[in-house]
mmCIF file of N, CA and C in Angstrom:
data_model
loop_
_atom_site.group_PDB
_atom_site.id
_atom_site.type_symbol
_atom_site.label_atom_id
_atom_site.label_comp_id
_atom_site.label_asym_id
_atom_site.label_seq_id
_atom_site.Cartn_x
_atom_site.Cartn_y
_atom_site.Cartn_z
ATOM 1 N N MET A 1 117.326 101.256 93.446
ATOM 2 C CA MET A 1 116.889 101.563 92.168
ATOM 3 C C MET A 1 117.986 101.788 91.433
ATOM 4 N N THR A 2 117.842 100.805 90.094
ATOM 5 C CA THR A 2 119.301 100.713 89.215
ATOM 6 C C THR A 2 119.056 101.673 88.497
ATOM 7 N N THR A 3 120.408 102.211 87.959
ATOM 8 C CA THR A 3 120.429 103.217 87.356
ATOM 9 C C THR A 3 121.306 102.904 86.226
ATOM 10 N N ALA A 4 121.274 103.818 84.822
ATOM 11 C CA ALA A 4 121.853 103.439 83.726
ATOM 12 C C ALA A 4 123.264 103.526 83.714
ATOM 13 N N THR A 5 124.193 104.054 84.735
ATOM 14 C CA THR A 5 125.162 103.874 85.121
ATOM 15 C C THR A 5 125.705 102.881 85.742
ATOM 16 N N SER A 6 124.762 102.188 86.409
ATOM 17 C CA SER A 6 125.367 100.610 86.970
ATOM 18 C C SER A 6 125.985 99.728 86.146
ATOM 19 N N GLU A 7 127.318 99.206 86.766
ATOM 20 C CA GLU A 7 127.979 98.377 86.386
ATOM 21 C C GLU A 7 127.293 96.857 85.994
ATOM 22 N N LEU A 8 127.306 96.435 84.956
ATOM 23 C CA LEU A 8 126.753 95.051 84.904
ATOM 24 C C LEU A 8 127.399 93.898 85.392
ATOM 25 N N LEU A 9 126.882 93.134 86.064
ATOM 26 C CA LEU A 9 127.839 92.303 86.571
ATOM 27 C C LEU A 9 127.220 90.478 85.797
ATOM 28 N N THR A 10 128.208 89.832 85.584
ATOM 29 C CA THR A 10 127.716 88.306 85.141
ATOM 30 C C THR A 10 127.377 87.442 86.409
ATOM 31 N N VAL A 11 126.629 86.327 86.107
ATOM 32 C CA VAL A 11 126.212 85.473 87.098
ATOM 33 C C VAL A 11 127.325 84.913 88.047
ATOM 34 N N PRO A 12 128.434 84.685 87.638
ATOM 35 C CA PRO A 12 129.662 84.323 88.562
ATOM 36 C C PRO A 12 129.862 85.420 89.617
ATOM 37 N N GLN A 13 129.945 86.540 88.754
ATOM 38 C CA GLN A 13 130.505 87.784 89.693
ATOM 39 C C GLN A 13 129.409 87.801 91.026
ATOM 40 N N VAL A 14 127.976 87.692 90.518
ATOM 41 C CA VAL A 14 127.075 87.829 91.347
ATOM 42 C C VAL A 14 127.192 86.639 92.600
ATOM 43 N N MET A 15 127.363 85.646 92.188
ATOM 44 C CA MET A 15 127.462 84.566 92.860
ATOM 45 C C MET A 15 128.678 84.630 94.010
ATOM 46 N N ALA A 16 129.629 85.433 93.696
ATOM 47 C CA ALA A 16 130.757 85.635 94.429
ATOM 48 C C ALA A 16 130.246 86.721 95.602
ATOM 49 N N ARG A 17 129.680 87.647 95.259
ATOM 50 C CA ARG A 17 129.467 88.811 96.031
ATOM 51 C C ARG A 17 128.267 88.353 96.844
ATOM 52 N N LEU A 18 127.241 87.313 96.841
ATOM 53 C CA LEU A 18 126.321 87.027 97.774
ATOM 54 C C LEU A 18 126.694 85.787 98.226
ATOM 55 N N LYS A 19 128.194 85.050 97.823
ATOM 56 C CA LYS A 19 128.362 83.867 98.430
ATOM 57 C C LYS A 19 127.271 82.542 98.224
ATOM 58 N N VAL A 20 126.706 82.777 97.110
ATOM 59 C CA VAL A 20 125.677 81.474 97.258
ATOM 60 C C VAL A 20 125.948 80.958 95.682
ATOM 61 N N GLY A 21 125.296 80.124 95.488
ATOM 62 C CA GLY A 21 125.799 79.175 94.068
ATOM 63 C C GLY A 21 124.730 79.777 92.966
ATOM 64 N N ARG A 22 125.141 79.093 91.847
ATOM 65 C CA ARG A 22 124.433 79.559 90.538
ATOM 66 C C ARG A 22 122.853 79.101 90.534
ATOM 67 N N THR A 23 122.688 78.326 91.246
ATOM 68 C CA THR A 23 121.177 77.946 91.242
ATOM 69 C C THR A 23 120.249 78.927 92.120
ATOM 70 N N LYS A 24 120.838 79.292 93.028
ATOM 71 C CA LYS A 24 120.273 80.521 94.039
ATOM 72 C C LYS A 24 120.084 81.632 93.103
ATOM 73 N N VAL A 25 121.435 82.307 92.314
ATOM 74 C CA VAL A 25 121.257 83.212 91.758
ATOM 75 C C VAL A 25 120.179 83.544 90.830
ATOM 76 N N TYR A 26 119.719 82.284 89.812
ATOM 77 C CA TYR A 26 118.746 82.245 88.944
ATOM 78 C C TYR A 26 117.214 82.216 89.749
ATOM 79 N N ASP A 27 117.422 81.643 90.737
ATOM 80 C CA ASP A 27 116.079 81.511 91.499
ATOM 81 C C ASP A 27 115.808 82.977 92.026
ATOM 82 N N LEU A 28 116.689 83.795 92.365
ATOM 83 C CA LEU A 28 116.283 85.055 92.817
ATOM 84 C C LEU A 28 115.961 85.974 91.175
ATOM 85 N N ILE A 29 116.660 85.286 90.658
ATOM 86 C CA ILE A 29 116.147 86.310 89.336
ATOM 87 C C ILE A 29 114.616 85.688 88.896
ATOM 88 N N ARG A 30 114.490 84.638 88.681
ATOM 89 C CA ARG A 30 113.161 84.063 88.397
ATOM 90 C C ARG A 30 112.152 84.574 88.983
ATOM 91 N N THR A 31 112.324 84.808 90.337
ATOM 92 C CA THR A 31 111.331 85.073 91.310
ATOM 93 C C THR A 31 111.230 86.686 91.459
ATOM 94 N N HIS A 32 111.889 87.397 90.473
ATOM 95 C CA HIS A 32 112.104 88.564 90.646
ATOM 96 C C HIS A 32 112.319 89.643 91.922
ATOM 97 N N ARG A 33 113.330 88.706 92.745
ATOM 98 C CA ARG A 33 113.854 89.368 93.928
ATOM 99 C C ARG A 33 115.305 90.203 93.262
ATOM 100 N N LEU A 34 115.797 89.919 92.241
ATOM 101 C CA LEU A 34 116.949 90.389 91.809
ATOM 102 C C LEU A 34 116.734 90.603 90.394
ATOM 103 N N VAL A 35 117.076 91.799 90.005
ATOM 104 C CA VAL A 35 116.853 92.453 88.499
ATOM 105 C C VAL A 35 117.977 91.973 87.653
ATOM 106 N N SER A 36 117.394 91.679 86.416
ATOM 107 C CA SER A 36 118.621 91.321 85.588
ATOM 108 C C SER A 36 117.715 91.752 84.189
ATOM 109 N N ILE A 37 119.173 91.689 83.035
ATOM 110 C CA ILE A 37 118.824 92.037 81.785
ATOM 111 C C ILE A 37 119.313 90.858 81.067
ATOM 112 N N LYS A 38 118.853 91.001 79.784
ATOM 113 C CA LYS A 38 119.607 89.925 78.938
ATOM 114 C C LYS A 38 120.470 90.758 77.792
ATOM 115 N N VAL A 39 121.447 90.607 77.365
ATOM 116 C CA VAL A 39 122.493 91.165 76.572
ATOM 117 C C VAL A 39 122.880 90.188 75.611
ATOM 118 N N ASP A 40 122.196 90.086 74.495
ATOM 119 C CA ASP A 40 122.706 89.077 73.411
ATOM 120 C C ASP A 40 122.552 87.859 73.859
ATOM 121 N N GLY A 41 121.752 87.303 74.868
ATOM 122 C CA GLY A 41 121.411 86.235 75.343
ATOM 123 C C GLY A 41 122.260 85.753 76.646
ATOM 124 N N CYS A 42 122.868 86.577 77.006
ATOM 125 C CA CYS A 42 123.681 86.824 78.152
ATOM 126 C C CYS A 42 123.075 87.494 79.356
ATOM 127 N N ARG A 43 123.023 86.855 80.485
ATOM 128 C CA ARG A 43 122.315 87.228 81.926
ATOM 129 C C ARG A 43 123.246 88.562 82.433
ATOM 130 N N ARG A 44 122.680 89.482 82.498
ATOM 131 C CA ARG A 44 123.383 90.534 83.578
ATOM 132 C C ARG A 44 122.766 91.177 84.335
ATOM 133 N N ILE A 45 123.557 91.288 85.632
ATOM 134 C CA ILE A 45 122.649 92.065 86.906
ATOM 135 C C ILE A 45 123.320 93.304 87.149
ATOM 136 N N PRO A 46 122.585 94.209 87.126
ATOM 137 C CA PRO A 46 123.101 95.727 87.478
ATOM 138 C C PRO A 46 123.423 95.508 89.046
ATOM 139 N N ASP A 47 124.903 96.175 89.320
ATOM 140 C CA ASP A 47 125.354 95.875 90.611
ATOM 141 C C ASP A 47 124.478 96.403 91.598
ATOM 142 N N ASP A 48 123.616 97.961 91.304
ATOM 143 C CA ASP A 48 122.861 98.404 91.969
ATOM 144 C C ASP A 48 121.793 97.374 92.561
ATOM 145 N N ALA A 49 121.270 96.606 91.968
ATOM 146 C CA ALA A 49 120.230 95.307 92.135
ATOM 147 C C ALA A 49 120.852 94.629 92.948
ATOM 148 N N VAL A 50 122.061 94.408 93.094
ATOM 149 C CA VAL A 50 122.770 93.330 94.006
ATOM 150 C C VAL A 50 122.718 94.300 95.466
ATOM 151 N N ARG A 51 123.292 95.420 95.278
ATOM 152 C CA ARG A 51 122.946 96.236 96.661
ATOM 153 C C ARG A 51 121.540 96.595 96.999
ATOM 154 N N ASP A 52 120.786 96.779 96.104
ATOM 155 C CA ASP A 52 119.309 96.748 96.527
ATOM 156 C C ASP A 52 118.572 95.597 97.242
ATOM 157 N N PHE A 53 119.186 94.428 96.611
ATOM 158 C CA PHE A 53 118.706 93.300 97.147
ATOM 159 C C PHE A 53 119.025 93.079 98.520
ATOM 160 N N ILE A 54 120.608 93.288 99.039
ATOM 161 C CA ILE A 54 121.227 93.121 100.201
ATOM 162 C C ILE A 54 120.591 93.992 101.315
ATOM 163 N N ILE A 55 120.395 95.121 100.648
ATOM 164 C CA ILE A 55 119.780 96.018 101.774
ATOM 165 C C ILE A 55 118.427 95.850 102.226
ATOM 166 N N GLY A 56 117.658 94.894 100.871
ATOM 167 C CA GLY A 56 116.440 94.526 101.397
ATOM 168 C C GLY A 56 116.339 93.632 102.187
ATOM 169 N N GLN A 57 117.277 92.461 102.207
ATOM 170 C CA GLN A 57 117.357 91.443 103.186
ATOM 171 C C GLN A 57 117.874 91.921 104.453
ATOM 172 N N ILE A 58 118.364 92.657 104.374
ATOM 173 C CA ILE A 58 118.930 93.365 106.117
ATOM 174 C C ILE A 58 117.661 94.178 106.745
ATOM 175 N N GLY A 59 116.782 94.472 105.918
ATOM 176 C CA GLY A 59 115.602 95.451 106.233
ATOM 177 C C GLY A 59 114.618 94.369 106.787
ATOM 178 N N GLU A 60 114.720 93.040 106.248
ATOM 179 C CA GLU A 60 113.898 91.954 106.380
ATOM 180 C C GLU A 60 114.157 91.537 107.709
ATOM 181 N N ALA A 61 115.286 91.378 108.016
ATOM 182 C CA ALA A 61 116.189 90.605 109.372
ATOM 183 C C ALA A 61 115.915 91.585 110.459
ATOM 184 N N ALA A 62 115.831 92.655 110.030
ATOM 185 C CA ALA A 62 115.504 93.812 111.521
ATOM 186 C C ALA A 62 114.376 93.557 112.133
#
């Protein structure tokens, strides 16, 4: 669950954390697997959302 105190990450920062490309990050956003917001037209992803995505992926793999 994301909180108001979450750090907002850019798409390139998320790409680096997940070790995936730009297209994959936008695909995760488009399919609602990764929460994001727009700030004046710039896409931002809460760091909690990235953590939650990773935890969800680990849970699915188990």
